[in-house]
Short mmCIF file of C-alpha atoms (C1' of nucleotides) in Angstrom, two decimals:
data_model
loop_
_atom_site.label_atom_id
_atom_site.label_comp_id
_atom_site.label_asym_id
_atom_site.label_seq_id
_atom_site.Cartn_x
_atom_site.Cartn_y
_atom_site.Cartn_z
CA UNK A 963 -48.42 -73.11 -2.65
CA UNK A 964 -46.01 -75.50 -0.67
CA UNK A 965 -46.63 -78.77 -2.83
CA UNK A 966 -46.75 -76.56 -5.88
CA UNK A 967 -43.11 -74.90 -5.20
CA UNK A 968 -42.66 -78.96 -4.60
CA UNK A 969 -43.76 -79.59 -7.97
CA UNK A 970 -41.68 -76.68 -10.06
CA UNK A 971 -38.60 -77.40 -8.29
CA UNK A 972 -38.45 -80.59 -9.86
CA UNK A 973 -39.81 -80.86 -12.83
CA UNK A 974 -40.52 -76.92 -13.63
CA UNK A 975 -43.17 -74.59 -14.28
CA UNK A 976 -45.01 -77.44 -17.41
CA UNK A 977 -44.86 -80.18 -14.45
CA UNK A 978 -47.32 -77.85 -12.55
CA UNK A 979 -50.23 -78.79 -13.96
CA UNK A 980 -53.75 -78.37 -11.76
CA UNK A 981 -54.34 -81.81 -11.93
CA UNK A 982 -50.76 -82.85 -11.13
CA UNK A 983 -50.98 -80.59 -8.13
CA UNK A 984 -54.25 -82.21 -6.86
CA UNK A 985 -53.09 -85.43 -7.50
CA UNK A 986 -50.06 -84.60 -4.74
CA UNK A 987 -52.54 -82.94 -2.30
CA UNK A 988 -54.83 -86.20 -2.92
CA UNK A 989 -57.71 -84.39 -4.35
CA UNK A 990 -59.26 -83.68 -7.74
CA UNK A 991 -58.18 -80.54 -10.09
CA UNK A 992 -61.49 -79.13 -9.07
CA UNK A 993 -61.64 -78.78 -5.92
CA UNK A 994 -58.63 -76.50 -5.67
CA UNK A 995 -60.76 -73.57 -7.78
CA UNK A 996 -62.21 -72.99 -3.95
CA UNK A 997 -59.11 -71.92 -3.39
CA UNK A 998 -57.15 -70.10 -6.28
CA UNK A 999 -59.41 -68.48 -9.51
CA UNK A 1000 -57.43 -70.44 -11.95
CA UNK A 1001 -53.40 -71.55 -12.67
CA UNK A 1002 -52.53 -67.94 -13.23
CA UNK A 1003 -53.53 -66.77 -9.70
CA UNK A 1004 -51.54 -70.03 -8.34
CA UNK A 1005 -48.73 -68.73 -10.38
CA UNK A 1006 -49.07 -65.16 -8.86
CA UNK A 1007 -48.86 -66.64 -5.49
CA UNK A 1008 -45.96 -68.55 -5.96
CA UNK A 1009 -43.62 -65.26 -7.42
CA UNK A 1010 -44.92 -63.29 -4.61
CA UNK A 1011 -43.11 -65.65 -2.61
CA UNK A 1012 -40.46 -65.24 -4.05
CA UNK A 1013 -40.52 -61.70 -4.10
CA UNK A 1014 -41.01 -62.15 -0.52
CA UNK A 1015 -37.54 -63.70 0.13
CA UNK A 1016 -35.28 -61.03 -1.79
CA UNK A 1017 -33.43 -58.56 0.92
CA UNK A 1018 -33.32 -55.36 -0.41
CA UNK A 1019 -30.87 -53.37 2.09
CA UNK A 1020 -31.91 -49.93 3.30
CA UNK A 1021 -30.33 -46.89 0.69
CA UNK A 1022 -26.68 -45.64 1.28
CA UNK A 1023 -26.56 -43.05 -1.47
CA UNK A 1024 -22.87 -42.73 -2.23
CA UNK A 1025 -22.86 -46.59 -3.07
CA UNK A 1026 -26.32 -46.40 -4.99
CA UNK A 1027 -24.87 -48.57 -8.14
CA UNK A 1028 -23.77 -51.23 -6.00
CA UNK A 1029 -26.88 -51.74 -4.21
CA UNK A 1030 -28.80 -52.32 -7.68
CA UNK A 1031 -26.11 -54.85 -8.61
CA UNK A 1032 -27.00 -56.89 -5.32
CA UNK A 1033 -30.88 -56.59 -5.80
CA UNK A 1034 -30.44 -57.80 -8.98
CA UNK A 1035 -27.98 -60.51 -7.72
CA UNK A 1036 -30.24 -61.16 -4.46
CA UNK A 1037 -33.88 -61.57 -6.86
CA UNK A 1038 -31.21 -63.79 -9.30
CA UNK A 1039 -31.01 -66.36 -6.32
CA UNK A 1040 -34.03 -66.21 -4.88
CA UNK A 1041 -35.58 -67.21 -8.69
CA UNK A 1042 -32.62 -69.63 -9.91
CA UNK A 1043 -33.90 -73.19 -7.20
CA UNK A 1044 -37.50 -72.57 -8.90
CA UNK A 1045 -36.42 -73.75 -12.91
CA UNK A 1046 -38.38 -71.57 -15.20
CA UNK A 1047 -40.97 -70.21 -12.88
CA UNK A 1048 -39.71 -67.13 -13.62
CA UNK A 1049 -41.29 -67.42 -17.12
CA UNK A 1050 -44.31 -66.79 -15.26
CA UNK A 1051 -43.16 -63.50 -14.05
CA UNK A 1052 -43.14 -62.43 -17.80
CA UNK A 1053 -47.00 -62.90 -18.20
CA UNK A 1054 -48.64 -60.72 -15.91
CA UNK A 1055 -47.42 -57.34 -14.13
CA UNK A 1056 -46.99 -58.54 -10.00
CA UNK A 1057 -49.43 -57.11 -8.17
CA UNK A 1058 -48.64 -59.00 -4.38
CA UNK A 1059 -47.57 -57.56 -1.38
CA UNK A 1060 -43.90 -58.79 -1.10
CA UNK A 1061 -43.55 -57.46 -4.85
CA UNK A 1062 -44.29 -53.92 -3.92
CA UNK A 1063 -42.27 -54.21 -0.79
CA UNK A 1064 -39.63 -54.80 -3.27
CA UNK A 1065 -40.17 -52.44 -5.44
CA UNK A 1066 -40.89 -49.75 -3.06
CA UNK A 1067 -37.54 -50.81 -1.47
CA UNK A 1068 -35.76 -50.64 -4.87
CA UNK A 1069 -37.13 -46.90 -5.59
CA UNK A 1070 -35.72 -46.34 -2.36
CA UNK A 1071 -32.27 -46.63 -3.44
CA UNK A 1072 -32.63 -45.64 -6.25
CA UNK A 1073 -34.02 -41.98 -5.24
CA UNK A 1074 -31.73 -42.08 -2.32
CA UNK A 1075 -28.45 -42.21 -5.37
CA UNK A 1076 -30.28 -39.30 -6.93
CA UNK A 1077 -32.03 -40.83 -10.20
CA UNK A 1078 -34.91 -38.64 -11.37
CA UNK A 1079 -38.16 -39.80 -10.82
CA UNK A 1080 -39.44 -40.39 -14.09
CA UNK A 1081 -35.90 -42.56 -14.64
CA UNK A 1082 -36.72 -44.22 -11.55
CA UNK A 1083 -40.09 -45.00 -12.88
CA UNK A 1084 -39.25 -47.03 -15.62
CA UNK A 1085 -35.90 -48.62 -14.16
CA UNK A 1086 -37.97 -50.92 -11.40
CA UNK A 1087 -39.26 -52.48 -14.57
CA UNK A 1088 -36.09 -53.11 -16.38
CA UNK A 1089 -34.07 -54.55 -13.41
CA UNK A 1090 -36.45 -57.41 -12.56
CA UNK A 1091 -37.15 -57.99 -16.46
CA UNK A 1092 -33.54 -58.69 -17.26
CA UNK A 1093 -33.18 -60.87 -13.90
CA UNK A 1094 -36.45 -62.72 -15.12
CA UNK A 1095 -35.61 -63.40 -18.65
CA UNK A 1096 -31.84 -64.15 -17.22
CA UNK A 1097 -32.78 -66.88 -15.01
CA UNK A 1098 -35.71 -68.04 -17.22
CA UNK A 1099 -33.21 -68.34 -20.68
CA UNK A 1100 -30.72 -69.82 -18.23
CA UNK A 1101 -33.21 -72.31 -16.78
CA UNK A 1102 -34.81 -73.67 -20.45
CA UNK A 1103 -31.34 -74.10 -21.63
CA UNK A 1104 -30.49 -75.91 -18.46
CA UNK A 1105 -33.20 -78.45 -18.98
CA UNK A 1106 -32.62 -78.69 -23.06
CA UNK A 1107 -29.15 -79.83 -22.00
CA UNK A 1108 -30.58 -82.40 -19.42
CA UNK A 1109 -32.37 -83.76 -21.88
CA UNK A 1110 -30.79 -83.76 -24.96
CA UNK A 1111 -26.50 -83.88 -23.61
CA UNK A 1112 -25.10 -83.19 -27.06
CA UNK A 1113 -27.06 -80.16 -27.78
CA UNK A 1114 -24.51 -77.97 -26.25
CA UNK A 1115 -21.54 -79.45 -28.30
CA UNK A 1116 -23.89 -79.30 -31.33
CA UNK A 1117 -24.39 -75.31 -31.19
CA UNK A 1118 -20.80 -74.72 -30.51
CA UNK A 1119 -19.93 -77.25 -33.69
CA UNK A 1120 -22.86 -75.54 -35.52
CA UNK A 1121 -21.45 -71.91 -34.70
CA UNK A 1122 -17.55 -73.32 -35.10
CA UNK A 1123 -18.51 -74.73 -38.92
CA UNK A 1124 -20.35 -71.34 -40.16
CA UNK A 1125 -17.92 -70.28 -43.20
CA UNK A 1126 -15.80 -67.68 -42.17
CA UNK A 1127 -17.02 -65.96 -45.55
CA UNK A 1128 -19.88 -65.41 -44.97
CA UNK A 1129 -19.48 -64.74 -41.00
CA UNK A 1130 -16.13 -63.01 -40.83
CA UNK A 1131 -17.08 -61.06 -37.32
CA UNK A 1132 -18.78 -64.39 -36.03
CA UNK A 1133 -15.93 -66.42 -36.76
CA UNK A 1134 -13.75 -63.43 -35.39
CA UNK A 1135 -15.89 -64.11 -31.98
CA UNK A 1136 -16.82 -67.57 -31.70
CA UNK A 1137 -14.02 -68.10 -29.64
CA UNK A 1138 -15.81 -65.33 -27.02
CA UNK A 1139 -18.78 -66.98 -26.67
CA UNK A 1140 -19.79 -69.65 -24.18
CA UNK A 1141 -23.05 -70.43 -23.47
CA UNK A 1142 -24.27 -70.64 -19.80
CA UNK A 1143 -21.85 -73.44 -18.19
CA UNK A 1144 -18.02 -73.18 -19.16
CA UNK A 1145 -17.31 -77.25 -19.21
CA UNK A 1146 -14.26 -76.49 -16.53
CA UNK A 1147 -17.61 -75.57 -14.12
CA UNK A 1148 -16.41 -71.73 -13.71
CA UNK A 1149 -20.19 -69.94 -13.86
CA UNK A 1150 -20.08 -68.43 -17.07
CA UNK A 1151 -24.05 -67.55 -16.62
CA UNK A 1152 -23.35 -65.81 -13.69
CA UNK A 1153 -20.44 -63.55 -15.82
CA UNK A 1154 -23.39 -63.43 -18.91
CA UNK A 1155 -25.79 -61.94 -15.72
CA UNK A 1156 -23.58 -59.64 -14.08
CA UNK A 1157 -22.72 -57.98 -17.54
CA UNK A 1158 -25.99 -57.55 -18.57
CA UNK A 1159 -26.66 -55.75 -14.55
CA UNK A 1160 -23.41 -53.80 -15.74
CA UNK A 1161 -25.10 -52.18 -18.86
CA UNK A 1162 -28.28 -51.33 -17.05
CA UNK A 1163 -27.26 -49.95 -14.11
CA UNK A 1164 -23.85 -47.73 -16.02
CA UNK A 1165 -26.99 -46.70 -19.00
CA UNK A 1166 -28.90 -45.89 -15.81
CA UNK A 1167 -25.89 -43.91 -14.10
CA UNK A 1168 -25.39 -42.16 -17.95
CA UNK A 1169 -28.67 -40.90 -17.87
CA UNK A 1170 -29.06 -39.69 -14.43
CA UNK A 1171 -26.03 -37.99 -14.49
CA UNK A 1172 -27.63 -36.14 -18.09
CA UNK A 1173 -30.82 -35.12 -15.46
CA UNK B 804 -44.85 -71.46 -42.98
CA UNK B 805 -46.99 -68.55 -44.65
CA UNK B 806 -50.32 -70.46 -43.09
CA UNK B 807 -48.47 -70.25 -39.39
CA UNK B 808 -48.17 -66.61 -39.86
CA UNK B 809 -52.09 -66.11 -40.88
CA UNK B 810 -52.95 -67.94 -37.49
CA UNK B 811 -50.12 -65.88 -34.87
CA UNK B 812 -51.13 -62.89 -36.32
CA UNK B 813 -54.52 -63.02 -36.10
CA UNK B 814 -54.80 -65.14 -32.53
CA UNK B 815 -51.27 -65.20 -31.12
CA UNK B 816 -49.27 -68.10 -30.17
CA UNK B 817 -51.49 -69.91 -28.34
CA UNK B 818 -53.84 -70.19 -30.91
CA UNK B 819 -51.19 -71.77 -33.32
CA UNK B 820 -51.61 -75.93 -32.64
CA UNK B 821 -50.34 -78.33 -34.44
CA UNK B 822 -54.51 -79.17 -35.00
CA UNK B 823 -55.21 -75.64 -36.09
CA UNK B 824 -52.98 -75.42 -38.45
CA UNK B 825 -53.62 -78.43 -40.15
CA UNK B 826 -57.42 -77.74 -40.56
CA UNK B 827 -56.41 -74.06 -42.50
CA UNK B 828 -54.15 -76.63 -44.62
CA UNK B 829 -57.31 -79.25 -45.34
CA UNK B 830 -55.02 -81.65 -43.45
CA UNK B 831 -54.47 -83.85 -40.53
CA UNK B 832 -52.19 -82.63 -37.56
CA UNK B 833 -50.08 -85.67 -38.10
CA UNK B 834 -49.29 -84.79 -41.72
CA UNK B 835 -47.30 -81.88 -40.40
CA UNK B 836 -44.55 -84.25 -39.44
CA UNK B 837 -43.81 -85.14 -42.87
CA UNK B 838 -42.61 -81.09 -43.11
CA UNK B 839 -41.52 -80.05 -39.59
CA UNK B 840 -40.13 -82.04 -36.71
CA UNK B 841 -42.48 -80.86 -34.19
CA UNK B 842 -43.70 -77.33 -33.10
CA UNK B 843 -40.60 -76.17 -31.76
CA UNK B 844 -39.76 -75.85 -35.49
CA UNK B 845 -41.86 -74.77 -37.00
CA UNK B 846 -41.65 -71.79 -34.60
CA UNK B 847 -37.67 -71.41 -35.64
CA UNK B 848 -38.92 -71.27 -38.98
CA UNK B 849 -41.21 -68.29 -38.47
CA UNK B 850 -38.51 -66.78 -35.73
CA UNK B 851 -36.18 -66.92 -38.81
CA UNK B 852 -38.57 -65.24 -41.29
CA UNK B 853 -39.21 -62.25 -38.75
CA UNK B 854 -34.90 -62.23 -39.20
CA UNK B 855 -34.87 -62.16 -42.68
CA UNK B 856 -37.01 -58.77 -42.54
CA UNK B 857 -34.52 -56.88 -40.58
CA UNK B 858 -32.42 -54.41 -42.50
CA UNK B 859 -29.25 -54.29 -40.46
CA UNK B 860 -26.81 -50.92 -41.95
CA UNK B 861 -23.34 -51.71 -43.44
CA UNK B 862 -21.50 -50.17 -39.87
CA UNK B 863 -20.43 -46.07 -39.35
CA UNK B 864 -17.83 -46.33 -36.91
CA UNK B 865 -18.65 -42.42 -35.70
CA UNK B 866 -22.39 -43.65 -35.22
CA UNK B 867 -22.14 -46.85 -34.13
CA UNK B 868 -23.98 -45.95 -30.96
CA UNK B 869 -27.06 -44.43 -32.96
CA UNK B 870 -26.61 -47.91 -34.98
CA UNK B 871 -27.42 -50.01 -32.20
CA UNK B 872 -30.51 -48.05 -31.43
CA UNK B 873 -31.67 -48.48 -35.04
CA UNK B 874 -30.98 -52.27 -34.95
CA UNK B 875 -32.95 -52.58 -31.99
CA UNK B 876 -35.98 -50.66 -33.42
CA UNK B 877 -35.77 -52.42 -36.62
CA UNK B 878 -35.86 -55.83 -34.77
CA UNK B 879 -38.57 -54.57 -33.08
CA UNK B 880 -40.61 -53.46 -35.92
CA UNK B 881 -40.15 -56.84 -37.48
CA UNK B 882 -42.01 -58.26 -34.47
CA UNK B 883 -44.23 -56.33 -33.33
CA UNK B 884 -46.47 -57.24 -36.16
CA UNK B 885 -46.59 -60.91 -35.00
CA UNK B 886 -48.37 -60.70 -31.75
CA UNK B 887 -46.05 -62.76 -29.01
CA UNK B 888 -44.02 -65.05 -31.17
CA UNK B 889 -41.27 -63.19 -29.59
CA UNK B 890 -42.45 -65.48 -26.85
CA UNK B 891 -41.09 -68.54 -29.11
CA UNK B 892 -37.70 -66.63 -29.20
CA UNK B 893 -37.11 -67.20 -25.16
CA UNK B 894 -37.00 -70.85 -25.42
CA UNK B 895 -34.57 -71.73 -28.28
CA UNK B 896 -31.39 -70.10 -29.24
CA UNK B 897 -31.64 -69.07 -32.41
CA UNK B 898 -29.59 -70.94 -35.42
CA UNK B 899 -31.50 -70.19 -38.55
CA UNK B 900 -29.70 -68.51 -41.42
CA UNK B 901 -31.02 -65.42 -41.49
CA UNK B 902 -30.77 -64.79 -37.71
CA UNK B 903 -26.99 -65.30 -37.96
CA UNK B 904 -27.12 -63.22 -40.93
CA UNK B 905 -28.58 -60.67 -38.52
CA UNK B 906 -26.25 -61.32 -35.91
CA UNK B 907 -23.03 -61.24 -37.92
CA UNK B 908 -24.19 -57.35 -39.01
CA UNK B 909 -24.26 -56.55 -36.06
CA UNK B 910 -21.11 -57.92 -34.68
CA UNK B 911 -19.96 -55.50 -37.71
CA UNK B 912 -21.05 -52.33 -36.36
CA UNK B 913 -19.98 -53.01 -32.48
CA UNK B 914 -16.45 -54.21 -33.90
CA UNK B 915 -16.29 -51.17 -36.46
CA UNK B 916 -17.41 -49.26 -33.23
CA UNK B 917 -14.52 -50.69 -31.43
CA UNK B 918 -16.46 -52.50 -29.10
CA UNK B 919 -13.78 -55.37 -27.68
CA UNK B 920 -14.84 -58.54 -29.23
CA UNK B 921 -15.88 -60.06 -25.03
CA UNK B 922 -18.36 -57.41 -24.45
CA UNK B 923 -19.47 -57.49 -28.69
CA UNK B 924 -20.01 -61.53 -27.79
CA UNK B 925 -21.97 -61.11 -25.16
CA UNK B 926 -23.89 -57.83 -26.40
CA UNK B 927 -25.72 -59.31 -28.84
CA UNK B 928 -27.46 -61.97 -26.78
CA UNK B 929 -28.38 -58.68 -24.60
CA UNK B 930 -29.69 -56.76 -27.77
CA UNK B 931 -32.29 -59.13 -29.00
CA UNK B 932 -33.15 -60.52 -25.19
CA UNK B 933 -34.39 -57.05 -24.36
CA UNK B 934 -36.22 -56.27 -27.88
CA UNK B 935 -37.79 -59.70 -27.29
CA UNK B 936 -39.01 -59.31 -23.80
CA UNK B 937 -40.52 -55.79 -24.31
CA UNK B 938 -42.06 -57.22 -27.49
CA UNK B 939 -43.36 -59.90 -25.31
CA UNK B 940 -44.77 -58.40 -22.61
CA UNK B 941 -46.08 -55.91 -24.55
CA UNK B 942 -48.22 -58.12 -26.79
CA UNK B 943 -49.43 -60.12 -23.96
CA UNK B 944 -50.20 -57.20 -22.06
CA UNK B 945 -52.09 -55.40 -25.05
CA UNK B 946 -54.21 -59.21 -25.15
CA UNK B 947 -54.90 -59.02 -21.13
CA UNK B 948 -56.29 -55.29 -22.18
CA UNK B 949 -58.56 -56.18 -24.82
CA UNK B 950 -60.17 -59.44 -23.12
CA UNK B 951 -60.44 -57.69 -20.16
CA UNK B 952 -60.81 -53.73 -20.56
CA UNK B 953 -61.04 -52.42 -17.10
CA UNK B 954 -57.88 -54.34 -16.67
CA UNK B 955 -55.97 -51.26 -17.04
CA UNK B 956 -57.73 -48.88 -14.51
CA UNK B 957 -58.02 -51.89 -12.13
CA UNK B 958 -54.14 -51.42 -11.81
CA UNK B 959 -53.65 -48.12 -11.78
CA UNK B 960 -56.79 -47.68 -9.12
CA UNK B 961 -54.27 -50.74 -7.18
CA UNK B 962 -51.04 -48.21 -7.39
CA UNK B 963 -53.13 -45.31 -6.33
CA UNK B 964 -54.79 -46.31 -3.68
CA UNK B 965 -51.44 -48.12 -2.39
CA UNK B 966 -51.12 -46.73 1.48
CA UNK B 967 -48.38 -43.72 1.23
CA UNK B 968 -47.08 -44.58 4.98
CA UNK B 969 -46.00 -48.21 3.64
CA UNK B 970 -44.97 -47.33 -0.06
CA UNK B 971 -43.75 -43.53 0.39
CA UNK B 972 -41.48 -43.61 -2.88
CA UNK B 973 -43.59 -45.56 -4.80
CA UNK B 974 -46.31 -43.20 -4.25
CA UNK B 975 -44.07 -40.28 -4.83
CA UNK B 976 -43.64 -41.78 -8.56
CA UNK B 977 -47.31 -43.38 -9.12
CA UNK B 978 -47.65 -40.40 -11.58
CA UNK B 979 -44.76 -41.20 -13.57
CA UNK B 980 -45.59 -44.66 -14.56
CA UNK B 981 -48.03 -45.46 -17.68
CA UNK B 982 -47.94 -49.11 -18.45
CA UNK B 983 -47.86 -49.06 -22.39
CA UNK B 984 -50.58 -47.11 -24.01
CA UNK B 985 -51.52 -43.78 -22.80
CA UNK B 986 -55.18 -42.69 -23.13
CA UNK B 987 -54.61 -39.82 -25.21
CA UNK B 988 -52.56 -42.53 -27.71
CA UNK B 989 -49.27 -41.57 -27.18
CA UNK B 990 -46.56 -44.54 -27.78
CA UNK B 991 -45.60 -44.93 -24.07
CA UNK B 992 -44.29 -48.37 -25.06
CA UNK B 993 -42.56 -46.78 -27.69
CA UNK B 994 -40.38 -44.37 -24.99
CA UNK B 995 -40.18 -47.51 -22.43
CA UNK B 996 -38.72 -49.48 -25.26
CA UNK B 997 -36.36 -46.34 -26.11
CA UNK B 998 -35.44 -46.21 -22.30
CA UNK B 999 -34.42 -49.85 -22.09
CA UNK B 1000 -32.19 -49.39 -25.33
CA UNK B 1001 -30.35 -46.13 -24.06
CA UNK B 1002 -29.47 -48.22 -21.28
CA UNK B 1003 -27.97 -50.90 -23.22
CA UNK B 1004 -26.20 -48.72 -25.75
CA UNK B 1005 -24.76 -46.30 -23.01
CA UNK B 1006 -23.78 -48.97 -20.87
CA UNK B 1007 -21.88 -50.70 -23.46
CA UNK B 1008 -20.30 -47.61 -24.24
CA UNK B 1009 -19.36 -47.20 -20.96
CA UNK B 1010 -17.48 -50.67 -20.61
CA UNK B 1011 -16.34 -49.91 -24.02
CA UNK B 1012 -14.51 -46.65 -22.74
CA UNK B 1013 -13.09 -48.97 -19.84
CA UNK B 1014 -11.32 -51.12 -22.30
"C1'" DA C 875 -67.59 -73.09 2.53
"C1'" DC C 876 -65.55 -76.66 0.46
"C1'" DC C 877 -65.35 -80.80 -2.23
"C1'" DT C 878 -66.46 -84.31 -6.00
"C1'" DG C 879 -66.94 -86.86 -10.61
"C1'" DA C 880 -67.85 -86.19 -14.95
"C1'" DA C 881 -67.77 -83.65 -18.84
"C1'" DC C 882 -66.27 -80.06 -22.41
"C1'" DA C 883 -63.15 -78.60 -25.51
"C1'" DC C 884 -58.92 -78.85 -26.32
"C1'" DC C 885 -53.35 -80.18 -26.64
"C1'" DG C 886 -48.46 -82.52 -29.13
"C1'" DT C 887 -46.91 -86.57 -30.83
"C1'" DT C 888 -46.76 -91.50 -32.43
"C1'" DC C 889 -47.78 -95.21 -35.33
"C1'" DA C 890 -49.58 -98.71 -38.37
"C1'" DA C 891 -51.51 -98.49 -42.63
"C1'" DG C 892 -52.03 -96.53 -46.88
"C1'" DT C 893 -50.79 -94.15 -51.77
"C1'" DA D 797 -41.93 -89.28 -49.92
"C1'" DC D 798 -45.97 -87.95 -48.18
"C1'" DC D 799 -50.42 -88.57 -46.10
"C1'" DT D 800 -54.21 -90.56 -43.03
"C1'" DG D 801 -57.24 -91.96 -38.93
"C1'" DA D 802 -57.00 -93.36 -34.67
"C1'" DA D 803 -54.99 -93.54 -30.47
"C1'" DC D 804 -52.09 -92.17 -26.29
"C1'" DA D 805 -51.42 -89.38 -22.64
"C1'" DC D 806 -52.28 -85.37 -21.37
"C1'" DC D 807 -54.34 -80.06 -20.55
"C1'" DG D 808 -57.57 -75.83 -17.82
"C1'" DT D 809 -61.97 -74.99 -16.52
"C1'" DT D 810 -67.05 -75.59 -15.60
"C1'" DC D 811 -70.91 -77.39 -13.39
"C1'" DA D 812 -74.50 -79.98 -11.12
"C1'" DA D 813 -74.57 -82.46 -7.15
"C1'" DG D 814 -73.11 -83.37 -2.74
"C1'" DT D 815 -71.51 -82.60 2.54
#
DNA sequence: ACCTGAACACCGTTCAAGT
DNA sequence: ACCTGAACACCGTTCAAGT
């Protein structure tokens, strides 16, 4: 699990390949199916680690929102050093022991602040979803721009050229949108993230307060 | 294109090579390259297709709220058919005609709706991210199911038998979760879907209100 | 129980050579 | 402009054979 977090931290979740990973620990891709059933059990084992590093502080009701914001902030960080592992996290429901500590410890809050159970139910999907699908967008694009530099003044020329005709709202906009890294270095995915945390957890707040 | 479809539909993405393709055209993998640039685009192209199918309504300001919802489900419908190539729709943003066709509708019922043109930018990244996902997830969670049947009630049996002392809330709420697909047939992915979209549509709402 | 080499059945993409 | 066969540099997983 070490040389594999070793592995997707720098080159990301394609780098991990079973042979590239027994080619670090000096062995051969086969020997390490004594150890894991296959890559998606590896895979498992790394987000549970994960999971396992994301505080989840103990519920104070009157500030229920607030502590959803900073789960969602605290899983954010503990997925953004590992690239687009969190891709993985989008193939198979979690299942380890630090993910249900974290999800037990999520439902905690979130009963504490008074959200009916069957809202509850659903909403410890949503949260880590968005976070998931945040950090994995965020990573891809990331790496798309290490690779290719001008893609990212290509979209915005791309987006900047559509005829205003055709577009009017888009064109009306364009000037709103700015993908993932503002070029001044202010963290415009972490304003894209903590919007999209708004809308859940304000829905989530609409609904509960509907019973 | 048409060919691509034949293969995603009937064996998901994974099944769609460059190789396998090629043989349902009587070709060779490398005369693809004389139509596409590489795989990447040829997924845009059928990403772009699935666009073109979604009927997006000329904008009701007093309904723009029920709009949204209808967008969503109509995006959703246009995928659903496809297995998960809403998996291709994570790793690329989007440029083809049609999607901005798509996305420029849109923008014209969250403007009409007087949704300020910061949150309407970043709202429709949110919108199709969270159609995407569940479409996703979904599909690869309906394959999981049908390779492996007792998948299913191998996690629920997991959840249930999940030590109260340790998970307390989680067991409290056990009974309230169904991943996807009841038993008795009922569209459970249907009213997660719904769940995720109310929180979208009243959260915006609820910035909206803000100014 | 753990490891090994070799094999099986695949990938996406490139490229020189053709028509 | 479009197509081809062959090659390059990879994959995950299995399996008989070893220690």
């Amino acid at each position: 699990v070490e040389a594999a977090f070793a592995i997707v931290d720098a080159e990301g979740l394609d780098g991990l390949s079973m042979r590239r990973l027994a080619q670090r620990l000096g062995t051969g891709a086969a020997s390490l199916y004594a150890h894991v059933s296959g890559r998606p059990e590896l895979l498992q084992l790394l987000l549970d680690r994960v999971a396992a590093e994301v505080r989840v502080p103990d519920p104070e009701p009157a500030r229920w929102q607030d502590q959803v914001r900073e789960v969602g902030h605290a899983l954010r960080d503990a997925l953004l050093p590992h690239r687009d592992l969190a891709g993985a996290a989008l193939a198979n429901i979690p299942t380890g022991d630090n993910t249900m500590v974290f999800t037990e410890r999520l439902l905690a809050i979130l009963r504490a602040g008074g959200v009916p159970d069957r809202l509850a139910a659903m909403f410890i999907d949503k949260l880590p979803q968005l976070v998931v699908v945040d950090v994995y967008e965020g990573s891809l694009f990331g790496q798309r721009v290490a690779r290719e530099p001008e893609y990212f003044a290509q979209l915005m020329a791309y987006w900047q050229a559509l005829p205003p005709e055709r577009f009017p709202n888009f064109a009306a906009i364009v000037g709103d949108i700015s993908p993932m890294e503002e070029a001044d270095g202010a963290d415009e995915g972490e304003a894209r993230f903590s919007f999209g945390l708004d809308l859940l957890v304000l829905g989530l707040a609409a609904l509960a307060a509907r019973g």
